Amino acid sequence: MERTGVLVVSYGAREAAIIDAFHESLEYKVDIYVVDKQKNPFNLKKSTEHVVIPNLDVDKICRFVEKRRGKINFGIVGPEKPIVNGIRNKIEAKTGIPIICPTKEYAIEASKVSQRLLFEKAVPHANPRYKVFNPEDNNSTNIVRKAVYAWLDEIDNQAVVKPDVPSAGKGVGVWGDHFTTREQLFNHFLANYQYGKVIIEEKLDGEESSFQAFCDGKRIIPLPETRDYKRAFDGDLGPNTGGMGSYKNTREILPFMCTEDWEKETEIVNKIFKTMKKTGSGDGSELRGIPFYVAFMHTKKGLKILENNSRPGDPEIINILPLLKQDFTEICFKILEGSLTKVTTERKASVVTYKAPPSYGGYREAFPDQTISEEIGQPIHLAKAYRLRKELKNNVRVYPASMELRDGQFYPLTSRTVAVLGIGNTLEDARELSIKGIKAIEGGALWNRQDIADPDHIRKSVNHMEELRRQGK
Ligand code: AMP
Ligand code: GLY
């Protein structure tokens, strides 16, 4: 067995799944060097060396890598912040160690406005109608309000407000969900506008899917499609979150999709890839990694892009990694060499459910009665859930995320706490196992959505899509 050393820059459960994939390698003995946001118990256990750099500062990470020259063969980065801050440029320039993630120039999530402009060039039909409002125009609030309302007249109030920089201000707000009057919309707008540009785009009616692809710089290799549950609460209600769970069906596509949808998505993403290569300064190798996490909306007028990120989805990549038929370490080497031509996955379904603390996703405010619990402030116990992995032949996997080690125990922090993946021959089986794992996690007053991959939720998405296709004819 060949030995190799890998740097993993980690934020949460997504990277625990990446580390698991390296650990499961049959062809390589992988020494894993983790730079983590927190003391993730899974990552701690599986790594050769584990350090915590809470803000994932690129210079600090680079210094960690410089000191381990000769031990680390390549690196892989999960979270977007260090990618946007140019982690690949810096580490490669200073150490020569190749990193799997796009360079700063191609960190597409840095600006939603730049994304829309890129799509306008590459795939105009996949852009919703939108307008950009720029505080640097220095218009008075009254003039801005007039311009916003004039645009709302044009799109009949059916609007989505998005800050240019994803983490700035109040985030994405959707008409009918987060505001129901123009005044409320404008307040949401202003809360973002004080930090920079804001997009107001038409609200799309449709079904969402997450497209992901490995890229070796030369080509895009699409991965099976997944469905993310972005909203905090059952029935797709409440604020947007990082994703409360996700599923993958037994085939490459989701139940409400047809094969043609997936082909069209791939065509769209390839056009974006080619345009980026043409307009960028490199030959494409700067894009290697998972530069295309694309959230699509399937509408009656075809596919529209909600957003594009240059990193794997969390939780969506967790649905896929354990089902890869090829060795993940081998895939990484091919990505680095520019020789990845094919990736195949098992014909199995998988469901991820996240547990989160009451402070996450507006849960405490929405359900004050349910958050008065003697479990608050208590540690989390994962042992029972961990045992299921062995008992159920690797079909239940527990990936911790935002929790910290204190006095030998793990306590929830403020973000999503722990993800449980269930794998099965059917979606129902996979869902049952994910829920089984979730139920086996004790302590911490954690909550989770109950309807991830729920047959009713899926049926509704299929019916909705059939109706939209009829309307679109
Ligand atoms: P984004 O960060 O752009 O992916 O937006 C977060 C969520 O807001 C998406 O997952 C959708 O549920 C919703 N959303 C974003 N853009 C639109 C849109 N144009 N129409 C309807 N919903 C949207
Ligand atoms: N789950 C959504 C994302 O990773 O962006």
mmCIF file of N, CA and C and ligand atoms in Angstrom, residues 14 80 210 228 230 241-243 293 307 309 311-316 416, ligand 2:
data_model
loop_
_atom_site.group_PDB
_atom_site.id
_atom_site.type_symbol
_atom_site.label_atom_id
_atom_site.label_comp_id
_atom_site.label_asym_id
_atom_site.label_seq_id
_atom_site.Cartn_x
_atom_site.Cartn_y
_atom_site.Cartn_z
ATOM 1 N N ARG A 14 -18.935 18.145 6.345
ATOM 2 C CA ARG A 14 -18.500 17.879 4.955
ATOM 3 C C ARG A 14 -17.064 17.361 4.931
ATOM 4 N N GLU A 80 -15.636 27.689 1.885
ATOM 5 C CA GLU A 80 -15.396 28.729 0.871
ATOM 6 C C GLU A 80 -14.465 29.850 1.327
ATOM 7 N N SER A 210 -29.253 20.389 -6.502
ATOM 8 C CA SER A 210 -27.834 20.782 -6.398
ATOM 9 C C SER A 210 -27.006 19.937 -7.360
ATOM 10 N N ASP A 228 -31.056 19.583 -1.617
ATOM 11 C CA ASP A 228 -30.732 20.185 -0.318
ATOM 12 C C ASP A 228 -32.022 20.700 0.314
ATOM 13 N N LYS A 230 -32.823 23.617 2.299
ATOM 14 C CA LYS A 230 -32.222 24.886 2.732
ATOM 15 C C LYS A 230 -32.942 25.531 3.902
ATOM 16 N N THR A 241 -30.895 28.293 5.693
ATOM 17 C CA THR A 241 -29.770 27.814 6.514
ATOM 18 C C THR A 241 -28.684 27.312 5.567
ATOM 19 N N GLY A 242 -27.627 26.765 6.141
ATOM 20 C CA GLY A 242 -26.591 26.134 5.315
ATOM 21 C C GLY A 242 -27.094 24.841 4.679
ATOM 22 N N GLY A 243 -28.250 24.366 5.122
ATOM 23 C CA GLY A 243 -28.805 23.091 4.628
ATOM 24 C C GLY A 243 -29.061 22.164 5.809
ATOM 25 N N TYR A 293 -20.425 23.877 -7.822
ATOM 26 C CA TYR A 293 -21.596 23.518 -7.033
ATOM 27 C C TYR A 293 -22.647 24.505 -7.515
ATOM 28 N N GLU A 307 -27.427 29.961 -7.624
ATOM 29 C CA GLU A 307 -26.075 30.379 -7.220
ATOM 30 C C GLU A 307 -25.054 29.339 -7.652
ATOM 31 N N ASN A 309 -21.082 27.949 -6.391
ATOM 32 C CA ASN A 309 -19.977 28.016 -5.435
ATOM 33 C C ASN A 309 -18.797 27.218 -5.969
ATOM 34 N N ARG A 311 -16.873 25.235 -4.265
ATOM 35 C CA ARG A 311 -16.503 24.194 -3.281
ATOM 36 C C ARG A 311 -17.653 23.183 -3.175
ATOM 37 N N PRO A 312 -17.355 22.026 -2.573
ATOM 38 C CA PRO A 312 -18.431 21.033 -2.460
ATOM 39 C C PRO A 312 -19.551 21.517 -1.548
ATOM 40 N N GLY A 313 -20.758 21.027 -1.805
ATOM 41 C CA GLY A 313 -21.906 21.387 -0.972
ATOM 42 C C GLY A 313 -21.843 20.686 0.372
ATOM 43 N N ASP A 314 -22.293 21.394 1.374
ATOM 44 C CA ASP A 314 -22.436 20.813 2.709
ATOM 45 C C ASP A 314 -23.897 20.965 3.079
ATOM 46 N N PRO A 315 -24.681 19.909 3.102
ATOM 47 C CA PRO A 315 -24.299 18.504 3.177
ATOM 48 C C PRO A 315 -24.162 17.734 1.865
ATOM 49 N N GLU A 316 -24.409 18.318 0.701
ATOM 50 C CA GLU A 316 -24.632 17.492 -0.487
ATOM 51 C C GLU A 316 -23.485 16.539 -0.851
ATOM 52 N N ARG A 416 -24.468 24.161 12.672
ATOM 53 C CA ARG A 416 -25.030 22.799 12.624
ATOM 54 C C ARG A 416 -24.086 21.827 13.348
HETATM 55 N N1 GLY B 2 -25.970 23.191 1.156
HETATM 56 C C1 GLY B 2 -25.766 24.360 0.427
HETATM 57 C C2 GLY B 2 -24.362 24.714 0.160
HETATM 58 O O1 GLY B 2 -23.445 23.955 0.446
HETATM 59 O O2 GLY B 2 -24.134 25.789 -0.371
#
